[in-house]
Short mmCIF file of C-alpha atoms in Angstrom, two decimals:
data_model
loop_
_atom_site.label_atom_id
_atom_site.label_comp_id
_atom_site.label_asym_id
_atom_site.label_seq_id
_atom_site.Cartn_x
_atom_site.Cartn_y
_atom_site.Cartn_z
CA MET A 102 43.40 104.09 -29.95
CA ALA A 103 41.44 102.06 -32.51
CA ALA A 104 37.96 103.31 -33.36
CA THR A 105 35.14 101.70 -31.41
CA GLN A 106 31.39 101.59 -31.75
CA ARG A 107 28.57 101.00 -29.31
CA HIS A 108 26.69 97.75 -29.60
CA PRO A 109 23.23 98.53 -31.06
CA LYS A 110 21.44 96.37 -28.48
CA TYR A 111 23.72 96.01 -25.48
CA TRP A 112 24.55 99.64 -24.84
CA PHE A 113 22.25 100.49 -21.96
CA LEU A 114 22.00 104.16 -20.99
CA ASP A 115 21.64 103.18 -17.35
CA GLY A 116 24.50 100.66 -17.50
CA ASN A 117 27.41 101.01 -15.06
CA ILE A 118 30.19 98.85 -16.52
CA VAL A 119 31.72 99.02 -20.02
CA PHE A 120 33.42 96.16 -21.88
CA GLN A 121 35.23 96.23 -25.18
CA VAL A 122 35.38 93.15 -27.39
CA ASN A 123 37.38 93.86 -30.53
CA GLY A 124 35.94 97.19 -31.70
CA THR A 125 32.53 96.92 -30.02
CA LEU A 126 31.58 98.48 -26.68
CA PHE A 127 29.00 96.94 -24.34
CA HIS A 128 27.45 99.12 -21.58
CA LEU A 129 26.00 96.62 -19.12
CA HIS A 130 24.59 96.38 -15.60
CA GLN A 131 26.77 95.06 -12.80
CA GLY A 132 23.64 93.72 -11.15
CA VAL A 133 23.16 91.26 -14.00
CA LEU A 134 26.79 90.19 -14.01
CA PHE A 135 27.44 89.82 -10.31
CA VAL A 136 24.17 89.22 -8.45
CA PRO A 137 22.83 85.63 -8.22
CA PHE A 138 19.88 85.22 -10.55
CA THR A 139 17.33 82.64 -11.58
CA TYR A 140 17.19 81.23 -15.10
CA SER A 141 14.56 78.60 -15.87
CA GLY A 142 14.43 77.63 -12.22
CA GLU A 143 18.20 77.30 -11.86
CA TYR A 144 20.43 79.51 -9.72
CA LEU A 145 23.65 80.54 -11.39
CA TYR A 146 26.48 82.43 -9.73
CA PRO A 147 29.01 83.96 -12.12
CA SER A 148 32.45 84.07 -10.47
CA ILE A 149 33.88 87.15 -12.22
CA TRP A 150 33.96 89.36 -9.16
CA CYS A 151 37.25 91.05 -10.02
CA TRP A 152 35.44 93.30 -12.49
CA GLN A 153 33.48 94.88 -9.63
CA MET A 154 36.68 96.53 -8.45
CA MET A 155 37.44 98.06 -11.86
CA VAL A 156 36.29 101.51 -12.88
CA SER A 157 35.26 101.67 -16.52
CA ASP A 158 33.59 104.07 -18.91
CA GLU A 159 33.37 104.58 -22.65
CA ASP A 160 36.89 106.01 -22.79
CA HIS A 161 38.32 103.40 -20.43
CA PRO A 162 36.51 100.11 -21.11
CA ILE A 163 37.45 96.72 -19.72
CA VAL A 164 39.03 95.00 -22.72
CA LEU A 165 38.20 91.30 -23.08
CA PRO A 166 40.72 89.33 -25.16
CA GLY A 167 40.31 85.79 -26.46
CA ILE A 168 36.69 85.96 -27.64
CA SER A 169 34.80 87.41 -30.57
CA GLY A 170 32.08 90.02 -30.47
CA GLU A 171 29.53 87.41 -31.53
CA GLU A 172 30.52 85.04 -28.73
CA PHE A 173 30.29 87.77 -26.11
CA GLU A 174 26.96 88.94 -27.52
CA HIS A 175 25.48 85.45 -27.16
CA PHE A 176 26.83 85.18 -23.63
CA ILE A 177 25.35 88.55 -22.66
CA SER A 178 22.08 87.58 -24.31
CA TRP A 179 22.02 84.53 -22.06
CA LEU A 180 22.81 86.61 -18.97
CA TYR A 181 19.96 88.98 -19.74
CA HIS A 182 17.51 86.07 -19.95
CA GLN A 183 16.86 86.45 -23.65
CA TRP A 184 16.70 82.69 -24.26
CA ASN A 185 13.22 81.94 -23.11
CA CYS A 186 12.38 79.21 -25.63
CA SER A 187 13.93 75.76 -25.67
CA HIS A 188 14.48 75.87 -29.44
CA ASP A 189 16.91 78.77 -28.92
CA ARG A 190 19.27 76.47 -27.04
CA ASN A 191 20.98 75.28 -30.19
CA LEU A 192 24.54 74.11 -30.63
CA PRO A 193 26.23 77.37 -31.76
CA LEU A 194 24.71 79.37 -28.92
CA LEU A 195 25.44 76.78 -26.26
CA TRP A 196 29.07 76.25 -27.19
CA GLN A 197 29.63 80.02 -27.33
CA VAL A 198 28.27 80.30 -23.78
CA LEU A 199 30.49 77.38 -22.81
CA LYS A 200 33.58 78.94 -24.38
CA VAL A 201 33.13 82.26 -22.58
CA SER A 202 32.27 80.50 -19.32
CA ARG A 203 35.43 78.37 -19.58
CA LEU A 204 37.51 81.45 -20.32
CA TRP A 205 36.28 83.17 -17.15
CA GLN A 206 35.83 80.00 -15.07
CA ILE A 207 32.12 80.52 -14.41
CA ASP A 208 31.43 77.06 -13.04
CA ASN A 209 27.64 77.18 -12.81
CA SER A 210 27.11 78.39 -16.36
CA ILE A 211 29.62 75.77 -17.56
CA SER A 212 27.43 73.10 -15.97
CA TRP A 213 24.30 74.71 -17.42
CA ALA A 214 25.74 74.75 -20.96
CA ILE A 215 26.99 71.14 -20.78
CA ALA A 216 23.66 69.92 -19.40
CA HIS A 217 21.80 71.48 -22.33
CA LEU A 218 24.39 70.26 -24.84
CA ASP A 219 23.71 66.75 -23.52
CA GLN A 220 20.07 67.18 -24.45
CA LEU A 221 21.00 67.73 -28.12
CA GLU A 222 22.07 64.07 -28.52
CA LEU A 223 25.27 64.92 -30.36
CA SER A 224 27.21 62.23 -32.19
CA ALA A 225 30.39 60.76 -30.72
CA VAL A 226 32.46 62.58 -33.36
CA HIS A 227 30.79 65.89 -32.54
CA LYS A 228 31.36 65.42 -28.81
CA LEU A 229 35.06 64.77 -29.32
CA SER A 230 35.32 67.79 -31.61
CA LEU A 231 34.08 69.98 -28.73
CA GLN A 232 36.83 68.88 -26.33
CA GLN A 233 38.58 72.21 -26.83
CA TYR A 234 35.93 73.41 -24.37
CA MET A 235 36.90 70.71 -21.87
CA ILE A 236 34.03 68.26 -21.41
CA PRO A 237 36.03 65.23 -20.21
CA GLN A 238 32.95 63.18 -19.26
CA TRP A 239 32.16 62.84 -22.97
CA ILE A 240 35.50 61.29 -23.94
CA ALA A 241 35.14 57.70 -22.66
CA PRO A 242 31.66 56.92 -24.07
CA SER A 243 32.49 58.62 -27.37
CA VAL A 244 35.76 56.75 -27.88
CA ARG A 245 34.08 53.48 -26.87
CA SER A 246 31.30 54.01 -29.40
CA LEU A 247 33.71 54.82 -32.24
CA THR A 248 36.09 51.98 -31.39
CA LEU A 249 33.32 49.39 -31.43
CA ALA A 250 31.89 50.68 -34.72
CA SER A 251 33.34 50.04 -38.15
CA LEU A 252 35.83 52.64 -39.35
CA SER A 253 33.73 52.94 -42.50
CA ALA A 254 31.07 54.59 -40.29
CA ILE A 255 33.42 57.59 -39.96
CA ASP A 256 33.25 59.54 -43.20
CA GLU A 257 35.99 61.82 -44.55
CA ASP A 258 34.53 65.00 -43.07
CA GLU A 259 34.19 63.39 -39.63
CA ALA A 260 37.78 62.15 -39.81
CA LEU A 261 38.93 65.72 -40.47
CA VAL A 262 36.87 66.92 -37.52
CA LEU A 263 38.42 64.32 -35.21
CA GLY A 264 41.95 65.22 -36.32
CA VAL A 265 44.84 62.96 -37.23
CA ARG A 266 45.81 62.12 -33.64
CA VAL A 267 42.38 61.04 -32.37
CA TYR A 268 41.45 59.25 -35.59
CA SER A 269 44.73 57.32 -35.60
CA ILE A 270 44.19 56.21 -31.98
CA ILE A 271 40.72 54.89 -32.82
CA ALA A 272 41.91 53.28 -36.06
CA ARG A 273 44.80 51.57 -34.28
CA ALA A 274 42.47 50.28 -31.57
CA ARG A 275 40.15 48.87 -34.24
CA GLU A 276 43.10 47.21 -35.98
CA VAL A 277 44.31 45.56 -32.77
CA MET A 278 40.77 44.48 -31.94
CA GLU A 279 40.38 42.84 -35.35
CA THR A 280 43.74 41.13 -34.92
CA GLU A 281 42.60 39.68 -31.58
CA ARG A 282 39.29 38.49 -33.03
CA HIS A 283 40.82 36.23 -35.65
CA PRO A 284 42.63 33.73 -33.37
CA ILE A 285 39.65 33.63 -31.00
CA ALA A 286 37.34 32.87 -33.91
CA ALA A 287 39.68 30.41 -35.62
CA VAL A 288 40.46 28.14 -32.66
CA SER A 289 37.62 26.76 -30.58
CA PRO A 290 38.54 27.06 -26.88
CA GLY A 291 38.73 24.35 -24.25
CA LEU A 292 39.85 21.43 -26.42
CA SER A 293 42.61 20.60 -23.94
CA VAL A 294 40.30 20.23 -20.95
CA PRO A 295 39.61 16.68 -19.71
CA PRO A 296 36.17 15.08 -19.86
CA SER A 297 33.61 16.32 -17.37
CA PRO A 298 32.42 13.92 -14.65
CA ALA A 299 29.25 13.38 -16.70
CA CYS A 300 31.25 12.36 -19.78
CA ASN A 301 33.87 9.72 -20.62
CA ILE A 302 37.03 9.68 -22.68
CA SER A 303 35.54 8.04 -25.75
CA HIS A 304 32.50 10.33 -25.89
CA HIS A 305 34.61 13.39 -25.02
CA ALA A 306 36.40 13.08 -28.38
CA HIS A 307 32.99 13.38 -30.01
CA CYS A 308 32.16 16.38 -27.80
CA LYS A 309 35.29 18.13 -29.06
CA VAL A 310 34.32 17.58 -32.70
CA VAL A 311 30.77 18.81 -32.13
CA TRP A 312 32.01 21.81 -30.14
CA THR A 313 34.53 22.72 -32.88
CA CYS A 314 31.81 22.63 -35.55
CA PHE A 315 29.47 24.67 -33.36
CA TRP A 316 32.17 27.25 -32.67
CA TRP A 317 33.11 27.69 -36.31
CA GLN A 318 29.59 27.70 -37.73
CA LYS A 319 28.01 29.89 -35.06
CA VAL A 320 30.44 31.84 -32.90
CA ALA A 321 33.25 32.49 -35.38
CA ARG A 322 30.86 33.84 -38.00
CA GLN A 323 29.45 36.31 -35.51
CA LEU A 324 32.88 37.39 -34.27
CA LEU A 325 34.05 38.00 -37.85
CA HIS A 326 30.84 39.53 -39.18
CA PRO A 327 31.95 42.37 -41.49
CA TYR A 328 29.24 44.86 -40.51
CA ASN A 329 27.98 43.94 -37.05
CA PRO A 330 30.57 41.74 -35.29
CA LEU A 331 29.79 40.15 -31.96
CA ALA A 332 31.57 41.85 -29.08
CA ILE A 333 34.12 39.53 -27.50
CA SER A 334 32.76 40.44 -24.08
CA ALA A 335 29.32 39.17 -25.19
CA LEU A 336 30.64 35.81 -26.34
CA VAL A 337 29.55 33.74 -23.32
CA GLU A 338 26.06 35.21 -23.37
CA TYR A 339 25.75 34.49 -27.08
CA VAL A 340 26.78 30.84 -26.62
CA ALA A 341 24.29 30.45 -23.79
CA GLN A 342 21.48 31.72 -26.01
CA GLN A 343 22.14 29.13 -28.74
CA ALA A 344 20.48 25.74 -28.83
CA ASN A 345 22.77 23.03 -27.55
CA PRO A 346 24.22 20.93 -30.40
CA ASP A 347 23.01 17.32 -30.49
CA SER A 348 25.06 14.88 -28.44
CA LEU A 349 27.25 17.63 -26.90
CA ASN A 350 27.50 16.96 -23.18
CA LEU A 351 26.27 20.06 -21.35
CA GLU A 352 28.98 19.84 -18.70
CA CYS A 353 31.64 19.54 -21.38
CA LYS A 354 30.17 22.59 -23.08
CA ALA A 355 30.37 24.51 -19.80
CA SER A 356 34.02 23.44 -19.41
CA PHE A 357 34.83 24.67 -22.93
CA VAL A 358 33.25 28.07 -22.22
CA ASN A 359 34.94 28.36 -18.81
CA GLN A 360 38.27 27.96 -20.55
CA VAL A 361 37.56 31.22 -22.42
CA VAL A 362 36.64 33.00 -19.20
CA GLU A 363 39.64 31.73 -17.24
CA SER A 364 42.09 32.59 -20.00
CA GLY A 365 41.11 36.27 -19.80
CA GLY A 366 40.19 36.31 -23.47
CA LEU A 367 36.90 38.07 -22.80
CA GLU A 368 38.75 41.07 -21.35
CA VAL A 369 40.96 41.72 -24.35
CA GLU A 370 38.41 43.95 -26.07
CA GLU A 371 37.80 46.04 -22.95
CA ASN A 372 41.55 46.41 -22.45
CA ILE A 373 41.94 47.73 -26.00
CA ILE A 374 39.07 50.18 -25.55
CA TYR A 375 40.48 51.33 -22.21
CA GLY A 376 43.86 51.93 -23.86
CA ALA A 377 42.23 54.01 -26.61
CA ILE A 378 40.26 56.06 -24.08
CA THR A 379 43.39 56.68 -21.99
CA ALA A 380 45.37 57.76 -25.06
CA VAL A 381 42.66 60.19 -26.24
CA GLU A 382 42.28 61.62 -22.73
CA ALA A 383 46.04 62.14 -22.50
CA TYR A 384 46.04 63.91 -25.86
CA PHE A 385 43.23 66.27 -24.88
CA ASN A 386 44.95 66.95 -21.56
CA THR A 387 47.91 68.33 -23.49
CA LEU A 388 45.51 70.71 -25.24
CA TYR A 389 43.97 71.83 -21.95
CA THR A 390 47.37 72.74 -20.52
CA THR A 391 48.72 74.65 -23.52
#
């Protein structure tokens, strides 16, 4: 049997259950592990009852695979209410609690750790990098944020953190989105619609010219902006906020815009984002099941 040593802090003389993590022994109290307790006003119920049925001592400890001594130490520190200050709830400690809680399926402490991780305001890249600990509610907003941003906003280190698969999904979504933007920006919509009841055929030709100039000078520039492009889904709202070009019939303008809505062009961006989210979720699901 490999040599072991008692943990300098978590070897309690009055403990009644012994765990071994790597070469370190922890002599703990079953009452802390198995009895419901209050932490910062929250009731947490660890679901690791099987250990209650196991007899353990220093010569016959309960061996815990899959975690490091440091991770278990932080988890035990949390169980013994050592984290009394909010500044102690930092990222390394919280994800170590989350990892151990996931390993042993302790649902309440999983929720506790995720709730406090949410308070840290982590970046989208950081949230996706933590998906090994299964936080699926972070995937959709994180992928959406990264897909709508410029790829240049993701530096080399962040790309390595995301991994080739996730980064390629986001990059492909951005590429498709840019491809869809160009024809929308280049061709002003609605030019095939007939004159509105408030217009006539001769003036409608003028409306088309004015609308085309307005679209190219205002809308297209925003759609193709290199650093802060207008979201396709926000196109109608943007047009409504702009001053109406001189001599453009308002009803004709409404008909031009309705052509965009009816064609489904406003949904293309959301469909691309949804596809990216679905692909990333499917990829992480393969990690969860392996």
